[in-house]
mmCIF file of C-alpha atoms in Angstrom:
data_model
loop_
_atom_site.group_PDB
_atom_site.id
_atom_site.type_symbol
_atom_site.label_atom_id
_atom_site.label_comp_id
_atom_site.label_asym_id
_atom_site.label_seq_id
_atom_site.Cartn_x
_atom_site.Cartn_y
_atom_site.Cartn_z
ATOM 1 C CA UNK V 20 69.228 16.552 -8.041
ATOM 2 C CA UNK V 21 66.854 14.462 -7.737
ATOM 3 C CA UNK V 22 62.911 16.802 -7.977
ATOM 4 C CA UNK V 23 60.597 15.409 -5.711
ATOM 5 C CA UNK V 24 57.336 14.124 -8.107
ATOM 6 C CA UNK V 25 54.685 15.640 -7.695
ATOM 7 C CA UNK V 26 51.586 14.035 -7.610
ATOM 8 C CA UNK V 27 48.762 13.286 -10.309
ATOM 9 C CA UNK V 28 45.822 14.411 -10.160
ATOM 10 C CA UNK V 29 42.849 12.321 -9.929
ATOM 11 C CA UNK V 30 39.613 13.519 -11.652
ATOM 12 C CA UNK V 31 36.075 12.597 -9.013
ATOM 13 C CA UNK V 32 32.638 12.243 -10.276
ATOM 14 C CA UNK V 33 30.014 13.909 -8.331
ATOM 15 C CA UNK V 34 29.778 12.451 -4.750
ATOM 16 C CA UNK V 35 27.303 9.428 -4.017
ATOM 17 C CA UNK V 36 23.828 10.601 -3.250
ATOM 18 C CA UNK V 37 23.015 10.517 0.407
ATOM 19 C CA UNK V 38 21.201 7.394 1.303
ATOM 20 C CA UNK V 39 17.270 8.197 1.923
ATOM 21 C CA UNK V 40 17.468 7.288 5.684
ATOM 22 C CA UNK V 41 19.790 9.539 6.777
ATOM 23 C CA UNK V 42 17.154 12.525 5.816
ATOM 24 C CA UNK V 43 15.396 13.681 8.533
ATOM 25 C CA UNK V 44 12.260 15.120 6.769
ATOM 26 C CA UNK V 45 12.097 11.623 5.509
ATOM 27 C CA UNK V 46 12.378 8.975 8.042
ATOM 28 C CA UNK V 47 9.582 11.707 9.806
ATOM 29 C CA UNK V 48 7.281 11.142 7.192
ATOM 30 C CA UNK V 49 8.696 7.027 7.494
ATOM 31 C CA UNK V 50 7.979 6.779 10.656
ATOM 32 C CA UNK V 51 3.848 8.841 10.451
ATOM 33 C CA UNK V 52 3.396 6.091 7.821
ATOM 34 C CA UNK V 53 4.581 3.342 9.934
ATOM 35 C CA UNK V 54 2.342 4.972 12.985
ATOM 36 C CA UNK V 55 -0.249 4.710 10.561
ATOM 37 C CA UNK V 56 -0.081 1.260 9.242
ATOM 38 C CA UNK V 57 0.758 -0.509 13.010
ATOM 39 C CA UNK V 58 -2.556 1.795 13.887
ATOM 40 C CA UNK V 59 -4.230 0.194 10.501
ATOM 41 C CA UNK V 60 -3.701 -3.664 11.094
ATOM 42 C CA UNK V 61 -3.709 -3.793 15.038
ATOM 43 C CA UNK V 62 -7.727 -2.190 15.021
ATOM 44 C CA UNK V 63 -8.563 -5.539 13.285
ATOM 45 C CA UNK V 64 -7.281 -7.334 15.315
ATOM 46 C CA UNK V 65 -8.037 -5.235 18.145
ATOM 47 C CA UNK V 66 -11.503 -5.753 17.681
ATOM 48 C CA UNK V 67 -10.858 -9.735 16.843
ATOM 49 C CA UNK V 68 -10.372 -10.064 20.653
ATOM 50 C CA UNK V 69 -13.453 -8.029 21.690
ATOM 51 C CA UNK V 70 -15.180 -10.778 19.952
ATOM 52 C CA UNK V 71 -13.758 -13.867 22.334
ATOM 53 C CA UNK V 72 -13.813 -11.430 25.094
ATOM 54 C CA UNK V 73 -17.485 -11.597 24.127
ATOM 55 C CA UNK V 74 -17.890 -6.972 24.311
ATOM 56 C CA UNK V 75 -18.654 -7.866 20.504
ATOM 57 C CA UNK V 76 -20.474 -9.847 18.717
ATOM 58 C CA UNK V 77 -19.747 -11.719 15.294
ATOM 59 C CA UNK V 78 -22.368 -10.045 12.994
ATOM 60 C CA UNK V 79 -21.335 -6.637 14.926
ATOM 61 C CA UNK V 80 -17.662 -7.144 14.328
ATOM 62 C CA UNK V 81 -18.948 -7.847 10.350
ATOM 63 C CA UNK V 82 -20.563 -4.525 10.373
ATOM 64 C CA UNK V 83 -17.976 -2.237 11.995
ATOM 65 C CA UNK V 84 -15.078 -3.525 9.501
ATOM 66 C CA UNK V 85 -17.658 -3.054 6.734
ATOM 67 C CA UNK V 86 -18.151 0.567 8.050
ATOM 68 C CA UNK V 87 -14.513 1.131 8.136
ATOM 69 C CA UNK V 88 -13.717 -0.297 4.408
ATOM 70 C CA UNK V 89 -17.319 1.933 3.513
ATOM 71 C CA UNK V 90 -15.319 5.038 4.887
ATOM 72 C CA UNK V 91 -12.025 4.208 3.231
ATOM 73 C CA UNK V 92 -13.597 5.218 -0.027
ATOM 74 C CA UNK V 93 -15.761 7.596 0.114
ATOM 75 C CA UNK V 94 -12.521 9.004 1.778
ATOM 76 C CA UNK V 95 -10.281 8.127 -0.246
ATOM 77 C CA UNK V 96 -11.114 10.085 -4.185
ATOM 78 C CA UNK V 97 -12.195 13.227 -1.657
ATOM 79 C CA UNK V 98 -8.884 13.312 0.463
ATOM 80 C CA UNK V 99 -6.571 13.146 -3.241
ATOM 81 C CA UNK V 100 -8.590 15.916 -4.620
ATOM 82 C CA UNK V 101 -8.047 17.431 -0.959
ATOM 83 C CA UNK V 102 -4.751 16.911 -1.100
ATOM 84 C CA UNK V 103 -3.904 18.801 -4.476
ATOM 85 C CA UNK V 104 -6.206 21.926 -4.003
ATOM 86 C CA UNK V 105 -3.944 22.476 -0.529
ATOM 87 C CA UNK V 106 -1.553 21.588 1.776
ATOM 88 C CA UNK V 107 -0.753 17.989 1.803
ATOM 89 C CA UNK V 108 1.124 18.735 5.509
ATOM 90 C CA UNK V 109 -2.061 19.294 5.660
ATOM 91 C CA UNK V 110 -4.169 16.891 5.014
ATOM 92 C CA UNK V 111 -2.702 13.702 6.775
ATOM 93 C CA UNK V 112 -2.938 16.228 9.932
ATOM 94 C CA UNK V 113 -6.538 16.660 10.161
ATOM 95 C CA UNK V 114 -7.244 12.861 7.940
ATOM 96 C CA UNK V 115 -4.808 10.800 10.939
ATOM 97 C CA UNK V 116 -6.611 13.215 13.641
ATOM 98 C CA UNK V 117 -9.899 12.620 12.867
ATOM 99 C CA UNK V 118 -8.915 8.934 12.648
ATOM 100 C CA UNK V 119 -7.697 9.349 15.873
ATOM 101 C CA UNK V 120 -11.056 11.145 17.068
ATOM 102 C CA UNK V 121 -12.432 7.565 16.199
ATOM 103 C CA UNK V 122 -10.491 5.086 18.319
ATOM 104 C CA UNK V 123 -11.891 6.809 22.072
ATOM 105 C CA UNK V 124 -15.552 6.565 20.359
ATOM 106 C CA UNK V 125 -14.275 2.838 19.556
ATOM 107 C CA UNK V 126 -13.447 2.312 22.724
ATOM 108 C CA UNK V 127 -16.664 4.593 24.474
ATOM 109 C CA UNK V 128 -19.164 1.850 22.303
ATOM 110 C CA UNK V 129 -17.252 -1.344 22.851
ATOM 111 C CA UNK V 130 -20.442 -3.078 24.819
ATOM 112 C CA UNK V 131 -22.514 -0.246 25.225
ATOM 113 C CA UNK V 132 -23.668 1.588 21.490
ATOM 114 C CA UNK V 133 -22.808 -1.355 18.201
ATOM 115 C CA UNK V 134 -24.137 1.973 16.269
ATOM 116 C CA UNK V 135 -21.570 4.454 18.334
ATOM 117 C CA UNK V 136 -18.940 1.434 17.241
ATOM 118 C CA UNK V 137 -19.719 1.572 13.074
ATOM 119 C CA UNK V 138 -19.777 5.472 13.129
ATOM 120 C CA UNK V 139 -16.626 5.972 14.709
ATOM 121 C CA UNK V 140 -14.945 3.155 12.485
ATOM 122 C CA UNK V 141 -16.585 4.882 9.155
ATOM 123 C CA UNK V 142 -14.705 7.752 10.279
ATOM 124 C CA UNK V 143 -11.701 5.822 11.026
ATOM 125 C CA UNK V 144 -12.211 4.371 7.618
ATOM 126 C CA UNK V 145 -12.495 8.046 6.394
ATOM 127 C CA UNK V 146 -9.278 9.520 8.118
ATOM 128 C CA UNK V 147 -7.256 6.656 7.063
ATOM 129 C CA UNK V 148 -8.262 6.604 3.193
ATOM 130 C CA UNK V 149 -7.926 10.526 2.804
ATOM 131 C CA UNK V 150 -4.540 10.078 4.975
ATOM 132 C CA UNK V 151 -3.577 7.379 1.846
ATOM 133 C CA UNK V 152 -3.213 9.943 -1.354
ATOM 134 C CA UNK V 153 -1.993 12.198 0.747
ATOM 135 C CA UNK V 154 0.900 10.542 2.474
ATOM 136 C CA UNK V 155 1.905 9.501 -1.746
ATOM 137 C CA UNK V 156 2.101 12.586 -2.615
ATOM 138 C CA UNK V 157 3.621 13.885 0.419
ATOM 139 C CA UNK V 158 6.752 11.177 -0.344
ATOM 140 C CA UNK V 159 7.300 13.330 -3.622
ATOM 141 C CA UNK V 160 7.589 16.602 -2.274
ATOM 142 C CA UNK V 161 9.961 15.599 0.840
ATOM 143 C CA UNK V 162 12.194 12.689 -1.437
ATOM 144 C CA UNK V 163 14.362 14.174 -4.378
ATOM 145 C CA UNK V 164 13.543 12.363 -7.525
ATOM 146 C CA UNK V 165 16.709 10.521 -7.462
ATOM 147 C CA UNK V 166 16.039 8.898 -3.991
ATOM 148 C CA UNK V 167 12.502 7.998 -4.228
ATOM 149 C CA UNK V 168 13.150 4.334 -5.313
ATOM 150 C CA UNK V 169 14.661 3.668 -2.650
ATOM 151 C CA UNK V 170 12.019 6.566 0.038
ATOM 152 C CA UNK V 171 9.316 3.754 -1.577
ATOM 153 C CA UNK V 172 10.810 0.936 -0.837
ATOM 154 C CA UNK V 173 11.532 1.602 3.082
ATOM 155 C CA UNK V 174 8.215 2.752 2.817
ATOM 156 C CA UNK V 175 6.731 -0.231 1.564
ATOM 157 C CA UNK V 176 8.967 -2.582 4.011
ATOM 158 C CA UNK V 177 7.507 -0.277 6.952
ATOM 159 C CA UNK V 178 3.858 -1.327 5.806
ATOM 160 C CA UNK V 179 4.548 -5.123 5.423
ATOM 161 C CA UNK V 180 6.574 -5.097 9.172
ATOM 162 C CA UNK V 181 3.674 -3.106 10.135
ATOM 163 C CA UNK V 182 1.610 -6.147 8.825
ATOM 164 C CA UNK V 183 3.533 -8.921 11.155
ATOM 165 C CA UNK V 184 3.849 -6.095 14.513
ATOM 166 C CA UNK V 185 0.705 -4.898 14.636
ATOM 167 C CA UNK V 186 -1.112 -8.118 15.535
ATOM 168 C CA UNK V 187 2.263 -9.093 17.278
ATOM 169 C CA UNK V 188 2.643 -6.780 19.896
ATOM 170 C CA UNK V 189 -1.235 -6.346 20.057
ATOM 171 C CA UNK V 190 -1.563 -10.223 21.496
ATOM 172 C CA UNK V 191 1.372 -9.510 23.120
ATOM 173 C CA UNK V 192 0.214 -5.980 25.226
ATOM 174 C CA UNK V 193 -4.202 -7.963 25.368
ATOM 175 C CA UNK V 194 -1.643 -9.747 28.015
ATOM 176 C CA UNK V 195 -1.704 -6.384 30.713
ATOM 177 C CA UNK V 196 -4.244 -4.747 29.293
ATOM 178 C CA UNK V 197 -8.156 -4.624 28.393
ATOM 179 C CA UNK V 198 -9.267 -4.164 24.474
ATOM 180 C CA UNK V 199 -10.699 -0.563 25.606
ATOM 181 C CA UNK V 200 -6.910 0.424 26.570
ATOM 182 C CA UNK V 201 -5.749 -1.187 23.089
ATOM 183 C CA UNK V 202 -8.426 0.503 21.204
ATOM 184 C CA UNK V 203 -7.144 3.752 23.058
ATOM 185 C CA UNK V 204 -3.358 2.631 22.203
ATOM 186 C CA UNK V 205 -4.698 3.228 18.353
ATOM 187 C CA UNK V 206 -5.756 6.499 19.225
ATOM 188 C CA UNK V 207 -2.283 7.314 20.166
ATOM 189 C CA UNK V 208 -0.612 6.032 16.731
ATOM 190 C CA UNK V 209 -3.030 7.938 14.852
ATOM 191 C CA UNK V 210 -1.598 10.752 16.706
ATOM 192 C CA UNK V 211 2.106 9.837 15.829
ATOM 193 C CA UNK V 212 0.856 9.546 12.327
ATOM 194 C CA UNK V 213 -0.799 12.924 12.433
ATOM 195 C CA UNK V 214 1.637 15.445 14.512
ATOM 196 C CA UNK V 215 5.275 13.618 13.188
ATOM 197 C CA UNK V 216 5.333 14.651 9.221
ATOM 198 C CA UNK V 217 7.122 17.625 8.363
ATOM 199 C CA UNK V 218 5.991 19.816 5.569
ATOM 200 C CA UNK V 219 6.984 19.324 2.075
ATOM 201 C CA UNK V 220 8.019 21.279 -1.239
ATOM 202 C CA UNK V 221 5.233 23.357 -2.347
ATOM 203 C CA UNK V 222 4.605 22.189 -5.314
ATOM 204 C CA UNK V 223 4.511 23.945 -8.455
ATOM 205 C CA UNK V 224 0.802 24.532 -9.904
ATOM 206 C CA UNK V 225 -0.690 23.913 -7.096
ATOM 207 C CA UNK V 226 -3.266 26.083 -5.484
ATOM 208 C CA UNK V 227 -1.668 25.567 -2.589
ATOM 209 C CA UNK V 228 1.648 26.759 -3.699
ATOM 210 C CA UNK V 229 0.340 29.191 -5.783
ATOM 211 C CA UNK V 230 0.897 33.303 -4.803
ATOM 212 C CA UNK V 231 -2.646 33.961 -6.595
ATOM 213 C CA UNK V 232 -4.601 31.518 -6.930
ATOM 214 C CA UNK V 233 -6.955 30.910 -9.159
ATOM 215 C CA UNK V 234 -10.627 30.426 -8.622
ATOM 216 C CA UNK V 235 -11.595 26.510 -7.156
ATOM 217 C CA UNK V 236 -13.516 24.274 -9.358
ATOM 218 C CA UNK V 237 -15.631 21.471 -7.141
ATOM 219 C CA UNK V 238 -14.491 18.521 -6.386
ATOM 220 C CA UNK V 239 -16.094 16.636 -8.758
ATOM 221 C CA UNK V 240 -14.435 18.559 -11.197
ATOM 222 C CA UNK V 241 -11.224 18.872 -9.739
ATOM 223 C CA UNK V 242 -12.110 14.738 -9.396
ATOM 224 C CA UNK V 243 -12.387 14.170 -13.408
ATOM 225 C CA UNK V 244 -9.446 16.692 -14.442
ATOM 226 C CA UNK V 245 -7.869 13.985 -12.414
ATOM 227 C CA UNK V 246 -8.881 11.302 -14.089
ATOM 228 C CA UNK V 247 -7.891 13.033 -17.401
ATOM 229 C CA UNK V 248 -4.566 12.584 -16.086
ATOM 230 C CA UNK V 249 -4.126 8.885 -15.348
ATOM 231 C CA UNK V 250 -5.618 8.773 -18.624
ATOM 232 C CA UNK V 251 -2.585 10.113 -20.306
ATOM 233 C CA UNK V 252 -0.737 7.575 -18.903
ATOM 234 C CA UNK V 253 -1.281 4.578 -20.983
ATOM 235 C CA UNK V 254 0.751 2.420 -19.106
ATOM 236 C CA UNK V 255 -1.157 3.691 -15.510
ATOM 237 C CA UNK V 256 -4.478 2.682 -16.492
ATOM 238 C CA UNK V 257 -2.756 -0.754 -17.780
ATOM 239 C CA UNK V 258 -0.767 -1.322 -14.488
ATOM 240 C CA UNK V 259 -4.189 -0.200 -12.484
ATOM 241 C CA UNK V 260 -6.304 -2.861 -14.156
ATOM 242 C CA UNK V 261 -4.076 -5.718 -13.636
ATOM 243 C CA UNK V 262 -3.031 -4.783 -10.062
ATOM 244 C CA UNK V 263 -7.119 -5.141 -9.633
ATOM 245 C CA UNK V 264 -7.671 -7.897 -11.335
ATOM 246 C CA UNK V 265 -4.418 -9.516 -9.081
ATOM 247 C CA UNK V 266 -6.258 -8.117 -5.979
ATOM 248 C CA UNK V 267 -10.176 -9.052 -6.386
ATOM 249 C CA UNK V 268 -9.417 -12.399 -8.331
ATOM 250 C CA UNK V 269 -6.105 -13.561 -6.461
ATOM 251 C CA UNK V 270 -5.499 -11.673 -3.250
ATOM 252 C CA UNK V 271 -9.373 -13.254 -2.760
ATOM 253 C CA UNK V 272 -9.483 -16.229 -4.110
ATOM 254 C CA UNK V 273 -6.133 -17.753 -1.824
ATOM 255 C CA UNK V 274 -8.163 -15.354 1.118
ATOM 256 C CA UNK V 275 -10.855 -17.759 1.357
ATOM 257 C CA UNK V 276 -9.043 -20.510 -0.179
ATOM 258 C CA UNK V 277 -6.710 -21.037 1.887
ATOM 259 C CA UNK V 278 -8.161 -21.412 5.347
ATOM 260 C CA UNK V 279 -10.512 -24.105 3.626
ATOM 261 C CA UNK V 280 -7.220 -25.529 2.109
ATOM 262 C CA UNK V 281 -5.313 -26.060 5.382
ATOM 263 C CA UNK V 282 -7.958 -27.022 7.523
ATOM 264 C CA UNK V 283 -9.331 -29.621 5.460
ATOM 265 C CA UNK V 284 -6.469 -30.787 2.922
ATOM 266 C CA UNK V 285 -3.183 -30.788 5.753
ATOM 267 C CA UNK V 286 -6.016 -30.700 8.925
ATOM 268 C CA UNK V 287 -4.410 -27.742 10.573
ATOM 269 C CA UNK V 288 -4.750 -24.132 11.107
ATOM 270 C CA UNK V 289 -0.854 -23.601 10.843
ATOM 271 C CA UNK V 290 -0.192 -23.943 7.023
ATOM 272 C CA UNK V 291 -2.663 -20.693 6.740
ATOM 273 C CA UNK V 292 -0.473 -18.996 9.492
ATOM 274 C CA UNK V 293 2.651 -20.060 7.594
ATOM 275 C CA UNK V 294 1.547 -19.068 4.302
ATOM 276 C CA UNK V 295 0.632 -15.772 4.962
ATOM 277 C CA UNK V 296 4.012 -14.938 7.236
ATOM 278 C CA UNK V 297 5.523 -16.155 4.086
ATOM 279 C CA UNK V 298 3.910 -13.477 2.287
ATOM 280 C CA UNK V 299 4.624 -11.210 4.218
ATOM 281 C CA UNK V 300 8.436 -12.186 4.686
ATOM 282 C CA UNK V 301 8.671 -12.456 0.694
ATOM 283 C CA UNK V 302 7.385 -8.636 0.389
ATOM 284 C CA UNK V 303 10.162 -7.455 2.433
ATOM 285 C CA UNK V 304 12.735 -9.094 0.660
ATOM 286 C CA UNK V 305 10.786 -8.105 -2.282
ATOM 287 C CA UNK V 306 11.202 -4.400 -1.517
ATOM 288 C CA UNK V 307 14.908 -5.323 -0.672
ATOM 289 C CA UNK V 308 15.505 -5.781 -3.797
ATOM 290 C CA UNK V 309 13.600 -2.886 -5.610
ATOM 291 C CA UNK V 310 16.044 -0.547 -2.632
ATOM 292 C CA UNK V 311 18.610 -1.219 -5.105
ATOM 293 C CA UNK V 312 17.591 -2.971 -8.560
ATOM 294 C CA UNK V 313 17.345 -0.628 -11.730
ATOM 295 C CA UNK V 314 16.538 -2.775 -14.237
ATOM 296 C CA UNK V 315 16.490 -1.028 -17.688
ATOM 297 C CA UNK V 316 12.835 -2.548 -18.607
ATOM 298 C CA UNK V 317 11.304 -1.157 -15.507
ATOM 299 C CA UNK V 318 7.694 -1.921 -16.357
ATOM 300 C CA UNK V 319 8.540 -5.684 -17.740
ATOM 301 C CA UNK V 320 10.266 -6.340 -15.281
ATOM 302 C CA UNK V 321 6.705 -5.144 -12.373
ATOM 303 C CA UNK V 322 4.333 -6.657 -14.491
ATOM 304 C CA UNK V 323 6.481 -9.865 -14.396
ATOM 305 C CA UNK V 324 6.681 -9.265 -10.701
ATOM 306 C CA UNK V 325 3.009 -9.073 -10.222
ATOM 307 C CA UNK V 326 2.064 -12.185 -12.343
ATOM 308 C CA UNK V 327 3.917 -14.030 -10.177
ATOM 309 C CA UNK V 328 0.887 -13.973 -7.074
ATOM 310 C CA UNK V 329 -0.058 -16.791 -9.679
ATOM 311 C CA UNK V 330 1.974 -19.352 -7.776
ATOM 312 C CA UNK V 331 -0.463 -18.633 -4.894
ATOM 313 C CA UNK V 332 -3.367 -19.634 -6.003
ATOM 314 C CA UNK V 333 -1.689 -22.443 -8.577
ATOM 315 C CA UNK V 334 -0.090 -24.272 -5.196
ATOM 316 C CA UNK V 335 -3.513 -24.270 -3.475
ATOM 317 C CA UNK V 336 -5.106 -26.215 -6.205
ATOM 318 C CA UNK V 337 -2.583 -29.420 -6.694
ATOM 319 C CA UNK V 338 -2.222 -31.735 -3.243
ATOM 320 C CA UNK V 339 1.653 -30.477 -2.797
ATOM 321 C CA UNK V 340 3.613 -30.697 0.299
ATOM 322 C CA UNK V 341 2.832 -27.229 2.428
ATOM 323 C CA UNK V 342 6.455 -26.534 2.034
ATOM 324 C CA UNK V 343 5.441 -25.696 -1.938
ATOM 325 C CA UNK V 344 2.241 -23.934 -0.310
ATOM 326 C CA UNK V 345 4.769 -21.949 1.885
ATOM 327 C CA UNK V 346 7.610 -21.518 -1.044
ATOM 328 C CA UNK V 347 4.877 -20.781 -3.194
ATOM 329 C CA UNK V 348 3.809 -17.401 -0.798
ATOM 330 C CA UNK V 349 7.243 -15.754 -0.213
ATOM 331 C CA UNK V 350 7.443 -15.710 -4.501
ATOM 332 C CA UNK V 351 4.501 -13.701 -4.317
ATOM 333 C CA UNK V 352 5.182 -11.986 -1.885
ATOM 334 C CA UNK V 353 8.607 -10.591 -4.184
ATOM 335 C CA UNK V 354 6.713 -10.174 -6.392
ATOM 336 C CA UNK V 355 4.024 -7.759 -5.321
ATOM 337 C CA UNK V 356 6.673 -5.600 -4.477
ATOM 338 C CA UNK V 357 8.749 -6.436 -7.674
ATOM 339 C CA UNK V 358 5.481 -4.297 -9.071
ATOM 340 C CA UNK V 359 4.862 -2.286 -6.319
ATOM 341 C CA UNK V 360 7.743 0.106 -5.610
ATOM 342 C CA UNK V 361 8.189 0.939 -9.080
ATOM 343 C CA UNK V 362 4.383 1.511 -9.961
ATOM 344 C CA UNK V 363 5.007 4.373 -6.942
ATOM 345 C CA UNK V 364 7.962 5.540 -7.916
ATOM 346 C CA UNK V 365 6.939 6.029 -11.451
ATOM 347 C CA UNK V 366 3.519 7.741 -10.781
ATOM 348 C CA UNK V 367 5.501 10.053 -8.315
ATOM 349 C CA UNK V 368 7.808 11.110 -12.159
ATOM 350 C CA UNK V 369 5.510 10.777 -14.255
ATOM 351 C CA UNK V 370 2.425 12.247 -13.620
ATOM 352 C CA UNK V 371 1.686 16.098 -13.285
ATOM 353 C CA UNK V 372 2.640 16.944 -9.838
ATOM 354 C CA UNK V 373 -0.311 19.042 -8.625
ATOM 355 C CA UNK V 374 -2.719 16.593 -10.210
ATOM 356 C CA UNK V 375 -0.633 13.282 -7.993
ATOM 357 C CA UNK V 376 -2.244 12.438 -5.173
ATOM 358 C CA UNK V 377 -6.023 12.945 -6.679
ATOM 359 C CA UNK V 378 -4.032 10.248 -9.806
ATOM 360 C CA UNK V 379 -2.896 8.433 -6.583
ATOM 361 C CA UNK V 380 -6.469 8.148 -5.082
ATOM 362 C CA UNK V 381 -7.669 6.317 -8.096
ATOM 363 C CA UNK V 382 -4.991 3.985 -7.576
ATOM 364 C CA UNK V 383 -6.465 3.631 -4.153
ATOM 365 C CA UNK V 384 -10.078 3.253 -4.819
ATOM 366 C CA UNK V 385 -9.699 0.757 -7.604
ATOM 367 C CA UNK V 386 -7.731 -1.576 -6.274
ATOM 368 C CA UNK V 387 -8.947 -1.692 -2.977
ATOM 369 C CA UNK V 388 -12.485 -1.123 -3.837
ATOM 370 C CA UNK V 389 -12.749 -4.001 -6.068
ATOM 371 C CA UNK V 390 -11.389 -6.338 -3.070
ATOM 372 C CA UNK V 391 -14.511 -6.711 -1.347
ATOM 373 C CA UNK V 392 -16.008 -7.542 -4.016
ATOM 374 C CA UNK V 393 -14.198 -10.377 -5.249
ATOM 375 C CA UNK V 394 -14.436 -11.636 -1.914
ATOM 376 C CA UNK V 395 -18.142 -11.264 -2.042
ATOM 377 C CA UNK V 396 -18.082 -13.624 -5.629
ATOM 378 C CA UNK V 397 -15.209 -16.192 -4.519
ATOM 379 C CA UNK V 398 -17.420 -18.041 -1.910
ATOM 380 C CA UNK V 399 -20.352 -18.256 -3.826
ATOM 381 C CA UNK V 400 -18.279 -19.360 -6.945
ATOM 382 C CA UNK V 401 -16.674 -22.364 -5.000
ATOM 383 C CA UNK V 402 -19.499 -22.816 -2.912
ATOM 384 C CA UNK V 403 -21.216 -23.727 -7.523
ATOM 385 C CA UNK V 404 -17.980 -24.713 -8.813
ATOM 386 C CA UNK V 405 -15.515 -26.200 -6.062
ATOM 387 C CA UNK V 406 -12.640 -24.158 -4.862
ATOM 388 C CA UNK V 407 -10.463 -26.051 -7.763
ATOM 389 C CA UNK V 408 -11.773 -24.795 -10.882
ATOM 390 C CA UNK V 409 -12.470 -21.078 -9.250
ATOM 391 C CA UNK V 410 -8.435 -21.339 -8.119
ATOM 392 C CA UNK V 411 -7.527 -21.821 -11.895
ATOM 393 C CA UNK V 412 -9.233 -19.235 -12.664
ATOM 394 C CA UNK V 413 -7.945 -16.972 -11.107
ATOM 395 C CA UNK V 414 -4.378 -18.660 -11.324
ATOM 396 C CA UNK V 415 -5.033 -17.905 -14.554
ATOM 397 C CA UNK V 416 -5.799 -14.140 -14.143
ATOM 398 C CA UNK V 417 -2.857 -13.628 -12.596
ATOM 399 C CA UNK V 418 -0.420 -14.822 -15.314
ATOM 400 C CA UNK V 419 -2.596 -13.737 -17.921
ATOM 401 C CA UNK V 420 -3.890 -9.940 -16.862
ATOM 402 C CA UNK V 421 -0.418 -8.409 -16.097
ATOM 403 C CA UNK V 422 1.027 -10.041 -19.137
ATOM 404 C CA UNK V 423 -1.258 -8.196 -21.317
ATOM 405 C CA UNK V 424 -1.172 -5.062 -19.671
ATOM 406 C CA UNK V 425 3.257 -5.122 -20.136
ATOM 407 C CA UNK V 426 1.530 -4.883 -24.150
ATOM 408 C CA UNK V 427 0.045 -0.747 -23.851
ATOM 409 C CA UNK V 428 1.920 2.362 -25.228
ATOM 410 C CA UNK V 429 4.512 3.024 -22.584
ATOM 411 C CA UNK V 430 4.236 -0.005 -20.177
ATOM 412 C CA UNK V 431 7.821 -1.204 -21.324
ATOM 413 C CA UNK V 432 9.012 1.636 -18.763
ATOM 414 C CA UNK V 433 6.574 2.941 -16.576
ATOM 415 C CA UNK V 434 6.384 6.259 -18.934
ATOM 416 C CA UNK V 435 9.517 6.996 -20.535
ATOM 417 C CA UNK V 436 12.774 4.885 -21.158
ATOM 418 C CA UNK V 437 15.808 5.248 -19.178
ATOM 419 C CA UNK V 438 18.551 7.320 -20.176
ATOM 420 C CA UNK V 439 21.547 6.268 -20.835
ATOM 421 C CA UNK V 440 23.535 5.015 -17.217
ATOM 422 C CA UNK V 441 26.105 6.298 -16.030
ATOM 423 C CA UNK V 442 29.715 5.044 -15.827
#
């Protein structure tokens, strides 16, 4: 008599982790970050249109943009302290609302009062600076640890897409509306950034997440406490030094030299436009790679990616075909995100949660803060020594400083070594 065989039971592993792109809380945060990125990148372009329409002079444009940078640098450290002291969501809300309030003031001062525009630009920069570390820390609250690299890759893709879409959308809209209306649109984007993100989970050990908060220290004392936390992580200090060097030397050198070389060597402005677009496209590709790639020596891989930026100034030194320059910028763009995404993820993983915003503010303060210094020094250096020697020094720094940073203790894995891989 035949019997029906019993189906063999099969062991199943844990269900695959749900994609972060299907997480409503993260998508709200991502959309808010994207809105703030569009507003940030579109504003200088809109102010440039005001110069073309003779509603703002060139000197006035420089003053307004300098005021925005000053506001950013002044607020980013304070924003980091406040985001660790209070709810990160609340800091995002109020800082983005401040940036939104600056937009109608910019429109009001346009063509009427440079003083009003300068003060409004400083307010816009302060709102932008205060929300950056809060957004960074809020990501760690909203997204589980095993999906943060994917989340950070999605965040950086939003930023890079904004650099492409912001000016393009602004140029299209400029055909139908005036500059004042475009500035009001910037305010609407900041309102989206303020209102759309949801609340993150309470942070253990923070004042906001504590039932009986301890007496508060001063802002200065809490900022110094964040510096102490950063010093506990040699990989962070090394990475921050390397990133600051690449931005202040590499970015600044290419930012000044690329327009000159595009004009003088190639006789056209399209090489500059193509190179900058290629850089952004490469960065998008780098973000896609890091969303899935998990190298065993994550820190070394990230530092190698950061060093790839050296190919950008290197390509400008030599009389090569424009395609070589464009290819070098693609490589540089890929490399910068091979560094950025693991860097943000490691910071969220290794830094004490109640000090994360303060440590993140150090990142933005130094890496962005030294960029204007580099820009101010590179142009006189090119005038004194010539473009090729300056580019050679900057290219060497881009290659050598990340290599030296990779030798720091704990730099190989950006902190702790990864555990055994799952099979």
